[in-house]
């Protein structure tokens, strides 16, 4: 399994883009996610900043090949695995949707996803997921905007999950290195 850098991540996005418009849209969004994630990561002890730099760019690669928004994480993870890239990148793709999706969500809402948990686990997955939540297209939004969007799209459970994740990131940023 190979690790990748920022340049290789952009090359992969170009490889899978159907057209220049979709590439530009995904790249602009991913660059804003990267900016927010890196701003947070440098303040969190133990966060792998180099990994975040390239993983944030790849988190939405599935959007380039998938028309069903819910499945873009699965499709992105598949691309990453086919390309022989380190599994950590695939897991970011799978686990960044909303603030994570668990088996219970899949069953209750009859989601078209394989029956397993897609919850961010590592510090890096959580940082990228939170940064993605804060990104509206290529614009950084506020937590109020995130919670309003999640209320409409995911309901109370989604709001609570997004709030908890964001609070966890803020708490990690406030914790001094040991």
XYZ file of N, CA and C in Angstrom:
534
model
N 0.842 -1.184 0.000
C 0.000 0.000 0.000
C 0.885 1.244 0.000
N 0.530 2.157 -0.849
C 1.329 3.375 -0.944
C 0.677 4.554 -0.226
N 1.545 5.392 0.307
C 1.112 6.669 0.856
C 1.183 7.654 -0.306
N 0.467 8.739 -0.238
C 0.507 9.684 -1.355
C 0.704 11.107 -0.851
N 1.142 11.956 -1.753
C 1.305 13.364 -1.400
C 0.191 14.177 -2.062
N 0.245 15.471 -1.850
C -0.791 16.372 -2.358
C -0.869 16.344 -3.887
N 0.276 16.343 -4.540
C 0.319 16.333 -6.007
C -0.326 15.071 -6.569
N -0.005 13.928 -5.976
C -0.574 12.653 -6.421
C -2.092 12.633 -6.183
N -2.536 13.224 -5.088
C -3.978 13.289 -4.807
C -4.697 14.074 -5.899
N -4.136 15.202 -6.294
C -4.749 16.014 -7.355
C -4.729 15.253 -8.678
N -3.644 14.532 -8.965
C -3.569 13.723 -10.190
C -4.672 12.667 -10.210
N -4.943 12.057 -9.058
C -6.022 11.060 -8.982
C -7.385 11.695 -9.219
N -7.604 12.865 -8.670
C -8.868 13.561 -8.920
C -9.033 13.819 -10.414
N -7.969 14.259 -11.068
C -8.018 14.517 -12.514
C -8.294 13.234 -13.285
N -7.685 12.142 -12.857
C -7.855 10.854 -13.540
C -9.318 10.400 -13.535
N -10.015 10.624 -12.431
C -11.382 10.113 -12.301
C -12.467 11.128 -12.658
N -12.089 12.356 -12.904
C -13.082 13.382 -13.245
C -13.674 13.124 -14.621
N -14.996 13.230 -14.730
C -15.676 13.057 -16.022
C -15.478 14.271 -16.912
N -15.359 15.432 -16.279
C -15.186 16.669 -17.040
C -14.530 17.713 -16.145
N -14.123 18.800 -16.751
C -13.415 19.859 -16.039
C -14.295 20.527 -14.987
N -15.574 20.688 -15.271
C -16.482 21.316 -14.325
C -16.585 20.515 -13.029
N -16.778 19.196 -13.145
C -16.892 18.374 -11.936
C -15.564 18.351 -11.175
N -14.451 18.305 -11.899
C -13.140 18.349 -11.249
C -12.983 19.647 -10.464
N -13.274 20.759 -11.098
C -13.106 22.057 -10.438
C -13.986 22.187 -9.202
N -15.202 21.668 -9.288
C -16.134 21.736 -8.159
C -15.620 20.915 -6.970
N -15.216 19.671 -7.247
C -14.707 18.801 -6.182
C -13.389 19.344 -5.635
N -12.525 19.808 -6.504
C -11.227 20.319 -6.068
C -11.379 21.590 -5.226
N -12.254 22.495 -5.624
C -12.470 23.726 -4.849
C -13.012 23.393 -3.456
N -13.973 22.474 -3.408
C -14.533 22.046 -2.124
C -13.451 21.381 -1.272
N -12.714 20.459 -1.876
C -11.703 19.702 -1.136
C -10.567 20.590 -0.642
N -10.215 21.596 -1.410
C -9.162 22.539 -0.970
C -9.634 23.345 0.250
N -10.900 23.710 0.285
C -11.431 24.429 1.453
C -11.473 23.495 2.663
N -11.890 22.237 2.453
C -11.870 21.245 3.536
C -10.437 21.090 4.043
N -9.491 20.991 3.122
C -8.078 20.854 3.479
C -7.617 22.050 4.324
N -7.963 23.243 3.894
C -7.565 24.464 4.615
C -8.067 24.446 6.062
N -9.330 24.123 6.236
C -9.924 24.087 7.578
C -9.301 22.961 8.397
N -9.176 21.789 7.792
C -8.622 20.628 8.495
C -7.181 20.886 8.946
N -6.384 21.479 8.081
C -4.991 21.767 8.450
C -4.912 22.823 9.548
N -5.776 23.807 9.493
C -5.807 24.841 10.527
C -6.091 24.212 11.895
N -6.974 23.225 11.913
C -7.290 22.541 13.164
C -6.200 21.543 13.537
N -5.698 20.808 12.562
C -4.732 19.736 12.825
C -3.449 20.240 13.479
N -2.972 21.393 13.051
C -1.714 21.894 13.624
C -1.859 22.233 15.105
N -3.081 22.355 15.575
C -3.319 22.660 16.989
C -3.710 21.430 17.807
N -3.735 20.267 17.160
C -4.142 19.047 17.862
C -2.935 18.124 18.003
N -2.508 17.888 19.243
C -1.359 17.012 19.463
C -1.587 15.623 18.859
N -0.594 15.136 18.119
C -0.658 13.790 17.559
C -1.335 13.679 16.209
N -1.936 14.745 15.717
C -2.594 14.689 14.401
C -1.527 14.608 13.307
N -1.745 13.725 12.349
C -0.815 13.532 11.227
C -1.135 14.562 10.138
N -0.453 15.683 10.199
C -0.721 16.809 9.307
C -0.458 16.443 7.850
N 0.612 15.706 7.580
C 0.915 15.324 6.189
C -0.167 14.427 5.605
N -0.646 13.488 6.400
C -1.742 12.623 5.951
C -2.994 13.460 5.670
N -3.326 14.353 6.578
C -4.515 15.195 6.419
C -4.414 16.041 5.158
N -3.216 16.530 4.856
C -3.010 17.385 3.678
C -3.489 16.677 2.400
N -3.160 15.407 2.230
C -3.572 14.691 1.015
C -4.929 14.003 1.169
N -5.239 13.494 2.353
C -6.519 12.801 2.557
C -7.700 13.759 2.406
N -7.541 14.997 2.843
C -8.624 15.981 2.695
C -8.926 16.228 1.224
N -7.900 16.187 0.383
C -8.124 16.374 -1.056
C -8.859 15.194 -1.668
N -8.628 13.996 -1.135
C -9.225 12.783 -1.712
C -10.580 12.404 -1.117
N -10.997 13.032 -0.038
C -12.178 12.547 0.683
C -13.428 12.462 -0.191
N -13.546 13.320 -1.205
C -14.736 13.335 -2.068
C -14.464 12.820 -3.479
N -13.414 12.041 -3.672
C -13.106 11.531 -5.014
C -14.279 10.728 -5.578
N -15.052 10.092 -4.718
C -16.212 9.325 -5.155
C -17.281 10.166 -5.832
N -17.346 11.443 -5.524
C -18.320 12.336 -6.178
C -18.052 12.452 -7.676
N -16.830 12.188 -8.091
C -16.474 12.299 -9.509
C -17.040 11.156 -10.345
N -17.392 10.046 -9.698
C -17.865 8.869 -10.437
C -19.254 8.412 -10.010
N -19.820 9.041 -9.007
C -21.064 8.559 -8.410
C -22.124 9.652 -8.419
N -23.292 9.330 -8.931
C -24.372 10.317 -8.971
C -25.228 10.286 -7.706
N -25.103 9.233 -6.910
C -25.881 9.105 -5.678
C -25.029 9.612 -4.517
N -25.408 10.748 -3.970
C -24.601 11.408 -2.941
C -24.257 10.489 -1.772
N -25.230 9.729 -1.297
C -25.026 8.860 -0.146
C -23.914 7.842 -0.380
N -23.741 7.401 -1.618
C -22.778 6.343 -1.915
C -21.394 6.858 -2.314
N -21.201 8.164 -2.375
C -19.910 8.651 -2.864
C -18.745 8.260 -1.961
N -19.010 8.084 -0.679
C -17.953 7.647 0.230
C -17.491 6.232 -0.071
N -18.459 5.344 -0.337
C -18.150 3.949 -0.678
C -17.401 3.896 -2.007
N -17.894 4.642 -2.982
C -17.255 4.664 -4.308
C -15.840 5.229 -4.217
N -15.667 6.272 -3.432
C -14.343 6.856 -3.253
C -13.378 5.883 -2.606
N -13.848 5.176 -1.591
C -13.000 4.181 -0.921
C -12.583 3.088 -1.899
N -13.495 2.678 -2.766
C -13.185 1.652 -3.767
C -12.094 2.140 -4.723
N -12.201 3.380 -5.180
C -11.169 3.950 -6.062
C -9.814 3.917 -5.367
N -9.782 4.378 -4.138
C -8.530 4.431 -3.380
C -7.931 3.034 -3.249
N -8.759 2.046 -2.982
C -8.262 0.666 -2.854
C -7.765 0.131 -4.190
N -8.497 0.390 -5.266
C -8.069 -0.049 -6.601
C -6.716 0.558 -6.952
N -6.505 1.799 -6.574
C -5.250 2.501 -6.869
C -4.097 2.040 -5.977
N -4.384 1.179 -5.005
C -3.332 0.648 -4.139
C -2.818 1.631 -3.099
N -3.658 2.577 -2.753
C -3.277 3.598 -1.774
C -3.600 3.089 -0.372
N -2.811 3.521 0.579
C -2.955 3.118 1.974
C -4.422 3.144 2.417
N -4.825 2.126 3.135
C -6.207 1.950 3.586
C -6.728 3.140 4.395
N -5.853 3.854 5.061
C -6.304 5.010 5.855
C -7.064 6.016 4.994
N -6.644 6.171 3.733
C -7.310 7.113 2.824
C -8.710 6.611 2.458
N -8.822 5.301 2.249
C -10.124 4.710 1.926
C -11.099 4.908 3.084
N -10.602 4.753 4.293
C -11.471 4.907 5.461
C -11.951 6.347 5.629
N -11.117 7.320 5.282
C -11.575 8.718 5.309
C -12.737 8.889 4.337
N -12.598 8.322 3.134
C -13.685 8.413 2.142
C -14.972 7.809 2.697
N -14.866 6.628 3.289
C -16.051 5.930 3.794
C -16.695 6.611 4.993
N -15.884 7.169 5.861
C -16.379 7.589 7.172
C -16.691 9.071 7.310
N -16.531 9.857 6.252
C -16.700 11.307 6.416
C -18.133 11.803 6.198
N -19.043 10.947 5.775
C -20.411 11.390 5.464
C -21.138 11.878 6.710
N -21.723 13.059 6.608
C -22.407 13.635 7.768
C -21.395 13.767 8.883
N -21.671 13.196 9.982
C -20.691 13.064 11.067
C -20.517 11.595 11.372
N -20.747 10.788 10.348
C -20.675 9.344 10.468
C -22.062 8.728 10.374
N -22.084 7.506 9.894
C -23.328 6.741 9.768
C -23.078 5.394 10.427
N -23.969 4.970 11.306
C -23.786 3.655 11.920
C -24.810 2.655 11.384
N -24.624 1.392 11.774
C -25.516 0.313 11.312
C -26.981 0.623 11.616
N -27.207 1.162 12.792
C -28.579 1.481 13.205
C -29.207 2.491 12.239
N -28.429 3.519 11.864
C -28.918 4.514 10.898
C -29.285 3.843 9.580
N -28.403 2.972 9.122
C -28.602 2.291 7.836
C -29.889 1.474 7.865
N -30.086 0.738 8.944
C -31.279 -0.109 9.053
C -32.549 0.724 9.217
N -32.514 1.696 10.132
C -33.701 2.518 10.397
C -34.147 3.299 9.167
N -33.178 3.837 8.437
C -33.500 4.694 7.295
C -33.427 3.955 5.961
N -33.191 2.635 6.042
C -33.110 1.793 4.841
C -32.188 2.413 3.789
N -31.004 2.762 4.253
C -30.021 3.381 3.364
C -29.420 2.340 2.434
N -29.111 2.764 1.243
C -28.494 1.889 0.252
C -26.982 1.853 0.480
N -26.609 1.250 1.616
C -25.201 1.101 1.978
C -24.996 -0.287 2.565
N -23.791 -0.848 2.406
C -23.496 -2.107 3.090
C -23.689 -1.930 4.599
N -24.163 -2.977 5.245
C -24.528 -2.938 6.657
C -23.280 -2.993 7.539
N -22.706 -1.824 7.802
C -21.574 -1.708 8.722
C -21.512 -0.272 9.216
N -20.646 -0.022 10.182
C -20.492 1.331 10.706
C -19.563 2.150 9.822
N -19.947 3.395 9.594
C -19.142 4.357 8.837
C -18.927 5.592 9.713
N -18.407 5.366 10.882
C -18.186 6.435 11.850
C -16.707 6.813 11.859
N -16.396 8.114 11.866
C -14.985 8.504 11.944
C -14.390 8.031 13.271
N -13.217 7.412 13.196
C -12.596 6.810 14.372
C -11.304 7.530 14.759
N -10.410 7.709 13.814
C -9.109 8.304 14.122
C -9.220 9.826 14.253
N -8.210 10.416 14.856
C -8.166 11.882 14.968
C -8.284 12.506 13.587
N -7.536 11.956 12.631
C -7.512 12.517 11.284
C -8.867 12.410 10.601
N -9.545 11.268 10.745
C -10.887 11.108 10.170
C -11.854 12.126 10.771
N -11.752 12.329 12.067
C -12.639 13.276 12.743
C -12.370 14.711 12.299
N -11.103 15.065 12.172
C -10.745 16.426 11.745
C -11.278 16.696 10.343
N -11.063 15.750 9.421
C -11.517 15.931 8.037
C -13.041 15.946 7.964
N -13.696 15.081 8.711
C -15.162 15.046 8.719
C -15.737 16.364 9.225
N -15.186 16.869 10.312
C -15.670 18.140 10.854
C -15.414 19.278 9.870
N -14.240 19.291 9.251
C -13.923 20.334 8.255
C -14.872 20.247 7.068
N -15.201 19.026 6.651
C -16.145 18.836 5.545
C -17.529 19.363 5.931
N -17.941 19.089 7.152
C -19.235 19.601 7.622
C -19.278 21.122 7.577
N -18.159 21.760 7.866
C -18.081 23.222 7.904
C -17.944 23.856 6.522
N -17.817 23.028 5.492
C -17.593 23.541 4.139
C -18.866 23.438 3.309
N -19.287 24.561 2.784
C -20.471 24.662 1.930
C -19.970 25.014 0.540
N -19.897 24.025 -0.341
C -19.276 24.245 -1.644
C -17.808 24.521 -1.417
N -17.381 25.735 -1.707
C -15.987 26.111 -1.450
C -15.905 27.243 -0.422
N -16.945 27.362 0.383
C -17.027 28.420 1.386
C -17.081 27.817 2.779
N -16.341 28.426 3.702
C -16.410 27.989 5.088
C -17.655 28.570 5.736
N -18.447 27.681 6.310
C -19.656 28.111 6.986
C -19.463 28.162 8.485
N -20.540 28.464 9.169
C -20.522 28.510 10.634
C -21.146 27.230 11.176
N -20.933 26.992 12.451
C -21.540 25.823 13.070
C -23.061 25.948 13.076
N -23.583 27.143 13.179
C -25.040 27.350 13.110
C -25.557 26.878 11.751
N -24.854 27.218 10.678
C -25.254 26.773 9.335
C -25.198 25.249 9.228
N -24.150 24.662 9.805
C -24.014 23.200 9.778
C -25.211 22.564 10.472
N -25.531 23.036 11.656
C -26.630 22.445 12.426
C -27.973 22.644 11.732
N -28.180 23.787 11.111
C -29.417 24.008 10.346
C -29.513 23.040 9.172
N -28.399 22.869 8.443
C -28.396 21.939 7.309
C -28.653 20.512 7.784
N -27.980 20.118 8.859
C -28.147 18.761 9.361
C -29.565 18.524 9.871
N -30.179 19.549 10.473
C -31.565 19.412 10.936
C -32.477 19.079 9.761
N -32.277 19.763 8.642
C -33.098 19.524 7.450
C -32.807 18.163 6.826
N -31.526 17.804 6.743
C -31.129 16.598 6.018
C -31.126 15.335 6.871
N -30.750 15.462 8.154
C -30.512 14.275 8.969
C -31.321 14.219 10.257
N -31.998 15.293 10.592
C -32.809 15.296 11.800
C -31.994 15.476 13.071
N -32.673 15.286 14.195
C -32.088 15.544 15.513
C -30.826 14.724 15.766
N -30.856 13.469 15.376
C -29.713 12.590 15.602
C -28.474 13.112 14.868
N -28.660 13.555 13.645
C -27.553 14.104 12.866
C -27.008 15.386 13.465
N -27.907 16.221 13.966
C -27.507 17.475 14.611
C -26.654 17.178 15.839
N -27.130 16.266 16.674
C -26.397 15.923 17.901
C -25.025 15.334 17.578
N -24.965 14.489 16.575
C -23.695 13.870 16.187
C -22.712 14.927 15.672
N -23.189 15.841 14.846
C -22.327 16.908 14.307
C -21.831 17.810 15.435
N -22.715 18.125 16.353
C -22.357 18.982 17.482
C -21.289 18.311 18.353
N -21.495 17.026 18.657
C -20.523 16.283 19.472
C -19.159 16.220 18.794
N -19.164 15.939 17.489
C -17.900 15.843 16.758
C -17.168 17.187 16.785
N -17.874 18.256 16.511
C -17.246 19.583 16.500
C -16.708 19.940 17.889
N -17.478 19.649 18.915
C -17.025 19.920 20.284
C -15.783 19.103 20.618
N -15.726 17.865 20.134
C -14.548 17.021 20.367
C -13.307 17.623 19.699
N -13.469 18.126 18.483
C -12.346 18.755 17.775
C -11.880 19.992 18.541
N -12.805 20.836 18.952
C -12.462 22.054 19.699
C -11.746 21.692 20.993
N -12.244 20.669 21.674
C -11.627 20.230 22.927
C -10.201 19.736 22.684
N -9.978 18.970 21.611
C -8.623 18.497 21.297
C -7.696 19.674 20.998
N -8.226 20.715 20.359
C -7.414 21.892 20.040
C -7.047 22.661 21.307
N -7.886 22.594 22.311
C -7.636 23.310 23.563
C -6.753 22.530 24.531
N -6.476 21.264 24.206
C -5.684 20.417 25.084
C -4.204 20.596 24.769
N -3.411 21.038 25.748
C -1.979 21.204 25.481
C -1.292 19.859 25.260
N -0.211 19.877 24.467
C 0.573 18.656 24.226
C 1.172 18.194 25.546
N 1.259 16.893 25.693
C 1.820 16.341 26.942
C 3.273 16.004 26.753
